[in-house]
């Protein structure tokens, strides 16, 4: 419904009661990475939330781990993680978008174009599609 602050509060309340709830941790970290990426304290919280996801077998958790590291500027860690996610689930548009944005930030135009194009082919109406289109236009 677009109420990011209320959603974050619900996840925080859930984590206060169930600190080991990985789904709540993942979803809160994802919200932070997507909507509070300019807030260093929030990103530090997201990093703490996803710390245990670096070796997860759950691709959604690994994706969030990689995306949080992208937002933190750790592009090498993000690229390594997200390329593994995309290798295992190449048809998930948001995974392609995240990896494409990492390559875009790294200046790898060819790889950025490839992954952003795949992301938009399957997620043209996704919330992140505008950012993907702008990045894709920038790399030609």
Tab-separated table of N, CA and C in Angstrom:
chain	number	residue	atom	x	y	z
A	1	UNK	N	0.818	-1.199	0.000
A	1	UNK	CA	0.000	0.000	0.000
A	1	UNK	C	0.855	1.253	0.000
A	2	UNK	N	2.168	1.082	0.074
A	2	UNK	CA	3.063	2.213	-0.035
A	2	UNK	C	3.408	2.907	1.270
A	3	UNK	N	2.921	2.426	2.391
A	3	UNK	CA	3.232	3.062	3.664
A	3	UNK	C	4.484	2.415	4.253
A	4	UNK	N	5.610	2.890	3.781
A	4	UNK	CA	6.903	2.297	4.128
A	4	UNK	C	7.205	2.407	5.623
A	5	UNK	N	6.939	3.579	6.202
A	5	UNK	CA	7.245	3.781	7.620
A	5	UNK	C	6.442	2.835	8.512
A	6	UNK	N	5.150	2.675	8.215
A	6	UNK	CA	4.335	1.762	9.019
A	6	UNK	C	4.774	0.317	8.820
A	7	UNK	N	5.109	-0.038	7.601
A	7	UNK	CA	5.587	-1.403	7.336
A	7	UNK	C	6.868	-1.666	8.122
A	8	UNK	N	7.778	-0.708	8.103
A	8	UNK	CA	9.035	-0.863	8.845
A	8	UNK	C	8.759	-1.032	10.339
A	9	UNK	N	7.817	-0.258	10.863
A	9	UNK	CA	7.471	-0.367	12.299
A	9	UNK	C	6.940	-1.753	12.630
A	10	UNK	N	6.110	-2.296	11.757
A	10	UNK	CA	5.564	-3.633	11.988
A	10	UNK	C	6.699	-4.659	12.025
A	11	UNK	N	7.620	-4.584	11.070
A	11	UNK	CA	8.749	-5.521	11.066
A	11	UNK	C	9.624	-5.340	12.305
A	12	UNK	N	9.836	-4.099	12.720
A	12	UNK	CA	10.637	-3.848	13.926
A	12	UNK	C	9.958	-4.424	15.169
A	13	UNK	N	8.648	-4.264	15.260
A	13	UNK	CA	7.900	-4.826	16.393
A	13	UNK	C	7.975	-6.347	16.388
A	14	UNK	N	7.849	-6.932	15.218
A	14	UNK	CA	7.935	-8.380	15.097
A	14	UNK	C	9.319	-8.877	15.501
A	15	UNK	N	10.349	-8.164	15.063
A	15	UNK	CA	11.717	-8.562	15.420
A	15	UNK	C	12.001	-8.378	16.909
A	16	UNK	N	11.341	-7.401	17.535
A	16	UNK	CA	11.504	-7.227	18.982
A	16	UNK	C	10.951	-8.442	19.732
A	17	UNK	N	9.881	-9.026	19.207
A	17	UNK	CA	9.264	-10.199	19.829
A	17	UNK	C	9.920	-11.503	19.370
A	18	UNK	N	10.389	-11.513	18.119
A	18	UNK	CA	10.988	-12.715	17.532
A	18	UNK	C	12.302	-12.338	16.842
A	19	UNK	N	13.359	-12.112	17.613
A	19	UNK	CA	14.620	-11.625	17.029
A	19	UNK	C	15.204	-12.536	15.957
A	20	UNK	N	14.858	-13.800	15.956
A	20	UNK	CA	15.391	-14.724	14.975
A	20	UNK	C	14.538	-14.873	13.724
A	21	UNK	N	13.528	-14.044	13.577
A	21	UNK	CA	12.622	-14.162	12.431
A	21	UNK	C	13.326	-13.648	11.171
A	22	UNK	N	13.831	-14.581	10.380
A	22	UNK	CA	14.625	-14.228	9.200
A	22	UNK	C	13.796	-13.505	8.141
A	23	UNK	N	12.541	-13.872	7.992
A	23	UNK	CA	11.695	-13.218	6.986
A	23	UNK	C	11.481	-11.755	7.349
A	24	UNK	N	11.201	-11.478	8.606
A	24	UNK	CA	11.022	-10.092	9.038
A	24	UNK	C	12.320	-9.310	8.882
A	25	UNK	N	13.451	-9.924	9.228
A	25	UNK	CA	14.751	-9.259	9.084
A	25	UNK	C	15.021	-8.950	7.613
A	26	UNK	N	14.756	-9.927	6.748
A	26	UNK	CA	14.960	-9.732	5.316
A	26	UNK	C	14.077	-8.600	4.784
A	27	UNK	N	12.811	-8.630	5.151
A	27	UNK	CA	11.881	-7.634	4.616
A	27	UNK	C	12.191	-6.232	5.124
A	28	UNK	N	12.584	-6.117	6.380
A	28	UNK	CA	12.958	-4.807	6.915
A	28	UNK	C	14.225	-4.302	6.232
A	29	UNK	N	15.208	-5.158	6.084
A	29	UNK	CA	16.450	-4.754	5.411
A	29	UNK	C	16.169	-4.336	3.967
A	30	UNK	N	15.290	-5.050	3.305
A	30	UNK	CA	14.927	-4.718	1.933
A	30	UNK	C	14.240	-3.348	1.854
A	31	UNK	N	13.324	-3.107	2.774
A	31	UNK	CA	12.670	-1.786	2.816
A	31	UNK	C	13.691	-0.672	3.014
A	32	UNK	N	14.610	-0.892	3.933
A	32	UNK	CA	15.642	0.109	4.204
A	32	UNK	C	16.486	0.343	2.950
A	33	UNK	N	16.935	-0.744	2.323
A	33	UNK	CA	17.788	-0.612	1.138
A	33	UNK	C	17.061	0.109	0.004
A	34	UNK	N	15.771	-0.127	-0.113
A	34	UNK	CA	15.006	0.489	-1.198
A	34	UNK	C	14.543	1.904	-0.893
A	35	UNK	N	14.292	2.212	0.378
A	35	UNK	CA	13.637	3.482	0.691
A	35	UNK	C	14.386	4.381	1.660
A	36	UNK	N	15.464	3.899	2.233
A	36	UNK	CA	16.245	4.724	3.166
A	36	UNK	C	17.732	4.631	2.849
A	37	UNK	N	18.040	4.532	1.568
A	37	UNK	CA	19.424	4.287	1.172
A	37	UNK	C	20.339	5.494	1.386
A	38	UNK	N	19.779	6.649	1.682
A	38	UNK	CA	20.601	7.833	1.951
A	38	UNK	C	20.809	8.060	3.445
A	39	UNK	N	20.316	7.164	4.260
A	39	UNK	CA	20.409	7.286	5.718
A	39	UNK	C	21.429	6.271	6.238
A	40	UNK	N	22.595	6.764	6.634
A	40	UNK	CA	23.690	5.874	7.052
A	40	UNK	C	23.296	4.995	8.238
A	41	UNK	N	22.567	5.549	9.202
A	41	UNK	CA	22.175	4.757	10.372
A	41	UNK	C	21.230	3.623	9.971
A	42	UNK	N	20.311	3.908	9.068
A	42	UNK	CA	19.391	2.864	8.600
A	42	UNK	C	20.139	1.788	7.830
A	43	UNK	N	21.078	2.193	6.980
A	43	UNK	CA	21.863	1.203	6.235
A	43	UNK	C	22.730	0.349	7.162
A	44	UNK	N	23.243	0.952	8.211
A	44	UNK	CA	24.018	0.175	9.191
A	44	UNK	C	23.117	-0.870	9.853
A	45	UNK	N	21.879	-0.488	10.126
A	45	UNK	CA	20.915	-1.426	10.698
A	45	UNK	C	20.626	-2.545	9.697
A	46	UNK	N	20.441	-2.198	8.433
A	46	UNK	CA	20.180	-3.204	7.397
A	46	UNK	C	21.355	-4.171	7.287
A	47	UNK	N	22.562	-3.642	7.361
A	47	UNK	CA	23.753	-4.501	7.282
A	47	UNK	C	23.758	-5.511	8.423
A	48	UNK	N	23.403	-5.053	9.605
A	48	UNK	CA	23.342	-5.945	10.762
A	48	UNK	C	22.242	-6.998	10.569
A	49	UNK	N	21.109	-6.579	10.028
A	49	UNK	CA	19.990	-7.495	9.813
A	49	UNK	C	20.337	-8.621	8.835
A	50	UNK	N	21.141	-8.308	7.810
A	50	UNK	CA	21.437	-9.304	6.768
A	50	UNK	C	22.760	-10.026	6.982
A	51	UNK	N	23.482	-9.708	8.031
A	51	UNK	CA	24.810	-10.287	8.247
A	51	UNK	C	24.798	-11.808	8.161
A	52	UNK	N	23.760	-12.414	8.681
A	52	UNK	CA	23.685	-13.883	8.693
A	52	UNK	C	23.241	-14.470	7.354
A	53	UNK	N	22.867	-13.630	6.405
A	53	UNK	CA	22.345	-14.121	5.128
A	53	UNK	C	23.430	-14.402	4.087
A	54	UNK	N	24.653	-14.052	4.364
A	54	UNK	CA	25.722	-14.206	3.383
A	54	UNK	C	25.959	-15.634	2.922
A	55	UNK	N	25.568	-16.597	3.735
A	55	UNK	CA	25.740	-18.004	3.362
A	55	UNK	C	24.393	-18.725	3.255
A	56	UNK	N	23.328	-17.956	3.169
A	56	UNK	CA	21.988	-18.542	3.093
A	56	UNK	C	21.785	-19.308	1.789
A	57	UNK	N	20.940	-20.304	1.845
A	57	UNK	CA	20.523	-21.043	0.650
A	57	UNK	C	19.267	-20.406	0.041
A	58	UNK	N	18.648	-19.482	0.763
A	58	UNK	CA	17.448	-18.796	0.285
A	58	UNK	C	17.862	-17.646	-0.627
A	59	UNK	N	17.480	-17.726	-1.888
A	59	UNK	CA	17.919	-16.718	-2.849
A	59	UNK	C	17.400	-15.324	-2.519
A	60	UNK	N	16.198	-15.221	-1.983
A	60	UNK	CA	15.673	-13.903	-1.615
A	60	UNK	C	16.530	-13.262	-0.523
A	61	UNK	N	16.994	-14.069	0.420
A	61	UNK	CA	17.860	-13.549	1.484
A	61	UNK	C	19.209	-13.131	0.921
A	62	UNK	N	19.767	-13.956	0.036
A	62	UNK	CA	21.040	-13.607	-0.596
A	62	UNK	C	20.909	-12.342	-1.433
A	63	UNK	N	19.797	-12.209	-2.122
A	63	UNK	CA	19.561	-11.008	-2.921
A	63	UNK	C	19.545	-9.774	-2.025
A	64	UNK	N	18.834	-9.841	-0.923
A	64	UNK	CA	18.786	-8.701	-0.005
A	64	UNK	C	20.177	-8.410	0.547
A	65	UNK	N	20.914	-9.448	0.886
A	65	UNK	CA	22.299	-9.293	1.365
A	65	UNK	C	23.125	-8.531	0.327
A	66	UNK	N	23.047	-8.960	-0.907
A	66	UNK	CA	23.797	-8.289	-1.968
A	66	UNK	C	23.336	-6.868	-2.202
A	67	UNK	N	22.032	-6.648	-2.165
A	67	UNK	CA	21.476	-5.312	-2.421
A	67	UNK	C	21.852	-4.338	-1.306
A	68	UNK	N	21.844	-4.800	-0.082
A	68	UNK	CA	22.275	-3.945	1.035
A	68	UNK	C	23.745	-3.573	0.857
A	69	UNK	N	24.564	-4.516	0.452
A	69	UNK	CA	25.986	-4.210	0.236
A	69	UNK	C	26.180	-3.259	-0.948
A	70	UNK	N	25.351	-3.374	-1.952
A	70	UNK	CA	25.360	-2.396	-3.049
A	70	UNK	C	25.084	-1.001	-2.493
A	71	UNK	N	24.046	-0.891	-1.692
A	71	UNK	CA	23.681	0.417	-1.125
A	71	UNK	C	24.773	0.961	-0.217
A	72	UNK	N	25.515	0.076	0.427
A	72	UNK	CA	26.625	0.493	1.291
A	72	UNK	C	27.875	0.854	0.493
A	73	UNK	N	27.866	0.552	-0.796
A	73	UNK	CA	29.015	0.864	-1.645
A	73	UNK	C	30.033	-0.245	-1.754
A	74	UNK	N	29.733	-1.399	-1.200
A	74	UNK	CA	30.632	-2.554	-1.295
A	74	UNK	C	30.261	-3.316	-2.570
A	75	UNK	N	30.678	-2.756	-3.709
A	75	UNK	CA	30.240	-3.269	-5.003
A	75	UNK	C	30.816	-4.641	-5.325
A	76	UNK	N	32.022	-4.923	-4.878
A	76	UNK	CA	32.601	-6.238	-5.149
A	76	UNK	C	31.814	-7.344	-4.446
A	77	UNK	N	31.489	-7.120	-3.178
A	77	UNK	CA	30.706	-8.113	-2.441
A	77	UNK	C	29.313	-8.240	-3.054
A	78	UNK	N	28.723	-7.121	-3.430
A	78	UNK	CA	27.394	-7.138	-4.050
A	78	UNK	C	27.433	-7.908	-5.366
A	79	UNK	N	28.434	-7.633	-6.199
A	79	UNK	CA	28.537	-8.301	-7.499
A	79	UNK	C	28.708	-9.803	-7.329
A	80	UNK	N	29.567	-10.210	-6.414
A	80	UNK	CA	29.805	-11.638	-6.192
A	80	UNK	C	28.523	-12.332	-5.740
A	81	UNK	N	27.855	-11.750	-4.783
A	81	UNK	CA	26.636	-12.354	-4.241
A	81	UNK	C	25.516	-12.372	-5.273
A	82	UNK	N	25.276	-11.234	-5.894
A	82	UNK	CA	24.150	-11.131	-6.816
A	82	UNK	C	24.369	-11.925	-8.096
A	83	UNK	N	25.606	-12.076	-8.533
A	83	UNK	CA	25.843	-12.904	-9.726
A	83	UNK	C	25.519	-14.363	-9.424
A	84	UNK	N	25.784	-14.812	-8.205
A	84	UNK	CA	25.412	-16.180	-7.810
A	84	UNK	C	23.888	-16.328	-7.755
A	85	UNK	N	23.213	-15.320	-7.250
A	85	UNK	CA	21.750	-15.347	-7.184
A	85	UNK	C	21.165	-15.446	-8.595
A	86	UNK	N	21.665	-14.608	-9.491
A	86	UNK	CA	21.151	-14.592	-10.867
A	86	UNK	C	21.484	-15.895	-11.591
A	87	UNK	N	22.630	-16.457	-11.300
A	87	UNK	CA	22.993	-17.736	-11.931
A	87	UNK	C	21.975	-18.817	-11.550
A	88	UNK	N	21.507	-18.784	-10.307
A	88	UNK	CA	20.567	-19.803	-9.830
A	88	UNK	C	19.109	-19.485	-10.189
A	89	UNK	N	18.804	-18.215	-10.398
A	89	UNK	CA	17.422	-17.823	-10.712
A	89	UNK	C	17.427	-16.707	-11.757
A	90	UNK	N	17.813	-17.032	-12.990
A	90	UNK	CA	17.975	-16.000	-14.023
A	90	UNK	C	16.673	-15.357	-14.507
A	91	UNK	N	15.552	-15.947	-14.184
A	91	UNK	CA	14.282	-15.413	-14.687
A	91	UNK	C	13.568	-14.496	-13.693
A	92	UNK	N	14.216	-14.172	-12.586
A	92	UNK	CA	13.595	-13.290	-11.592
A	92	UNK	C	14.030	-11.851	-11.901
A	93	UNK	N	13.098	-11.020	-12.374
A	93	UNK	CA	13.466	-9.675	-12.822
A	93	UNK	C	14.171	-8.817	-11.768
A	94	UNK	N	13.720	-8.856	-10.534
A	94	UNK	CA	14.345	-7.994	-9.525
A	94	UNK	C	15.790	-8.416	-9.259
A	95	UNK	N	16.087	-9.700	-9.367
A	95	UNK	CA	17.467	-10.152	-9.204
A	95	UNK	C	18.325	-9.605	-10.349
A	96	UNK	N	17.788	-9.652	-11.554
A	96	UNK	CA	18.498	-9.092	-12.714
A	96	UNK	C	18.711	-7.584	-12.531
A	97	UNK	N	17.695	-6.894	-12.039
A	97	UNK	CA	17.804	-5.448	-11.799
A	97	UNK	C	18.926	-5.152	-10.803
A	98	UNK	N	18.924	-5.848	-9.697
A	98	UNK	CA	19.944	-5.587	-8.674
A	98	UNK	C	21.350	-5.809	-9.235
A	99	UNK	N	21.553	-6.916	-9.938
A	99	UNK	CA	22.874	-7.178	-10.507
A	99	UNK	C	23.210	-6.146	-11.577
A	100	UNK	N	22.238	-5.789	-12.397
A	100	UNK	CA	22.470	-4.770	-13.418
A	100	UNK	C	22.893	-3.440	-12.824
A	101	UNK	N	22.287	-3.063	-11.713
A	101	UNK	CA	22.643	-1.799	-11.072
A	101	UNK	C	24.050	-1.839	-10.473
A	102	UNK	N	24.453	-2.996	-9.978
A	102	UNK	CA	25.825	-3.134	-9.487
A	102	UNK	C	26.801	-2.923	-10.642
A	103	UNK	N	26.552	-3.597	-11.756
A	103	UNK	CA	27.436	-3.439	-12.911
A	103	UNK	C	27.416	-2.004	-13.430
A	104	UNK	N	26.263	-1.386	-13.390
A	104	UNK	CA	26.145	0.015	-13.798
A	104	UNK	C	27.049	0.897	-12.927
A	105	UNK	N	26.978	0.698	-11.619
A	105	UNK	CA	27.792	1.480	-10.679
A	105	UNK	C	29.283	1.197	-10.865
A	106	UNK	N	29.613	-0.023	-11.257
A	106	UNK	CA	31.006	-0.386	-11.473
A	106	UNK	C	31.533	0.111	-12.818
A	107	UNK	N	30.630	0.610	-13.658
A	107	UNK	CA	31.045	1.104	-14.966
A	107	UNK	C	31.131	0.028	-16.036
A	108	UNK	N	30.596	-1.141	-15.753
A	108	UNK	CA	30.597	-2.242	-16.712
A	108	UNK	C	29.330	-2.123	-17.567
A	109	UNK	N	29.428	-1.341	-18.634
A	109	UNK	CA	28.255	-1.019	-19.448
A	109	UNK	C	27.646	-2.241	-20.121
A	110	UNK	N	28.478	-3.128	-20.614
A	110	UNK	CA	27.973	-4.308	-21.325
A	110	UNK	C	27.139	-5.183	-20.382
A	111	UNK	N	27.702	-5.494	-19.222
A	111	UNK	CA	26.981	-6.333	-18.262
A	111	UNK	C	25.753	-5.605	-17.709
A	112	UNK	N	25.878	-4.311	-17.456
A	112	UNK	CA	24.730	-3.534	-16.965
A	112	UNK	C	23.600	-3.586	-17.987
A	113	UNK	N	23.927	-3.361	-19.245
A	113	UNK	CA	22.914	-3.384	-20.310
A	113	UNK	C	22.228	-4.746	-20.372
A	114	UNK	N	23.021	-5.807	-20.316
A	114	UNK	CA	22.465	-7.170	-20.388
A	114	UNK	C	21.457	-7.427	-19.264
A	115	UNK	N	21.860	-7.144	-18.038
A	115	UNK	CA	21.019	-7.492	-16.897
A	115	UNK	C	19.843	-6.527	-16.722
A	116	UNK	N	20.047	-5.264	-16.997
A	116	UNK	CA	18.927	-4.323	-16.902
A	116	UNK	C	17.887	-4.602	-17.984
A	117	UNK	N	18.328	-4.986	-19.158
A	117	UNK	CA	17.389	-5.347	-20.233
A	117	UNK	C	16.560	-6.565	-19.839
A	118	UNK	N	17.208	-7.564	-19.261
A	118	UNK	CA	16.485	-8.754	-18.803
A	118	UNK	C	15.506	-8.395	-17.686
A	119	UNK	N	15.928	-7.514	-16.798
A	119	UNK	CA	15.045	-7.099	-15.710
A	119	UNK	C	13.784	-6.438	-16.248
A	120	UNK	N	13.965	-5.541	-17.195
A	120	UNK	CA	12.819	-4.816	-17.749
A	120	UNK	C	11.938	-5.703	-18.616
A	121	UNK	N	12.521	-6.707	-19.238
A	121	UNK	CA	11.722	-7.631	-20.056
A	121	UNK	C	10.694	-8.362	-19.204
A	122	UNK	N	11.040	-8.628	-17.956
A	122	UNK	CA	10.118	-9.346	-17.080
A	122	UNK	C	9.462	-8.497	-16.015
A	123	UNK	N	9.919	-7.268	-15.858
A	123	UNK	CA	9.395	-6.428	-14.778
A	123	UNK	C	9.169	-4.993	-15.195
A	124	UNK	N	8.617	-4.797	-16.378
A	124	UNK	CA	8.462	-3.453	-16.935
A	124	UNK	C	7.615	-2.522	-16.070
A	125	UNK	N	6.751	-3.076	-15.238
A	125	UNK	CA	5.884	-2.240	-14.395
A	125	UNK	C	6.271	-2.289	-12.917
A	126	UNK	N	7.413	-2.870	-12.625
A	126	UNK	CA	7.876	-2.978	-11.238
A	126	UNK	C	8.219	-1.598	-10.686
A	127	UNK	N	8.206	-1.443	-9.368
A	127	UNK	CA	8.534	-0.146	-8.758
A	127	UNK	C	9.922	0.376	-9.129
A	128	UNK	N	10.834	-0.512	-9.416
A	128	UNK	CA	12.215	-0.141	-9.748
A	128	UNK	C	12.420	0.067	-11.256
A	129	UNK	N	11.402	-0.131	-12.064
A	129	UNK	CA	11.559	-0.081	-13.520
A	129	UNK	C	12.047	1.283	-14.018
A	130	UNK	N	11.587	2.358	-13.409
A	130	UNK	CA	12.038	3.687	-13.822
A	130	UNK	C	13.536	3.862	-13.635
A	131	UNK	N	14.042	3.415	-12.490
A	131	UNK	CA	15.481	3.499	-12.231
A	131	UNK	C	16.248	2.622	-13.215
A	132	UNK	N	15.699	1.452	-13.525
A	132	UNK	CA	16.356	0.560	-14.485
A	132	UNK	C	16.399	1.201	-15.869
A	133	UNK	N	15.307	1.832	-16.276
A	133	UNK	CA	15.271	2.489	-17.588
A	133	UNK	C	16.282	3.644	-17.684
A	134	UNK	N	16.380	4.425	-16.614
A	134	UNK	CA	17.333	5.537	-16.605
A	134	UNK	C	18.770	5.028	-16.698
A	135	UNK	N	19.073	3.993	-15.950
A	135	UNK	CA	20.417	3.425	-15.978
A	135	UNK	C	20.694	2.817	-17.354
A	136	UNK	N	19.727	2.129	-17.903
A	136	UNK	CA	19.893	1.502	-19.212
A	136	UNK	C	20.112	2.561	-20.287
A	137	UNK	N	19.364	3.631	-20.222
A	137	UNK	CA	19.525	4.726	-21.182
A	137	UNK	C	20.936	5.323	-21.068
A	138	UNK	N	21.437	5.405	-19.856
A	138	UNK	CA	22.751	5.981	-19.604
A	138	UNK	C	23.883	5.132	-20.206
A	139	UNK	N	23.691	3.806	-20.220
A	139	UNK	CA	24.750	2.947	-20.753
A	139	UNK	C	24.585	2.690	-22.243
A	140	UNK	N	23.497	3.201	-22.813
A	140	UNK	CA	23.296	3.100	-24.267
A	140	UNK	C	22.683	1.874	-24.695
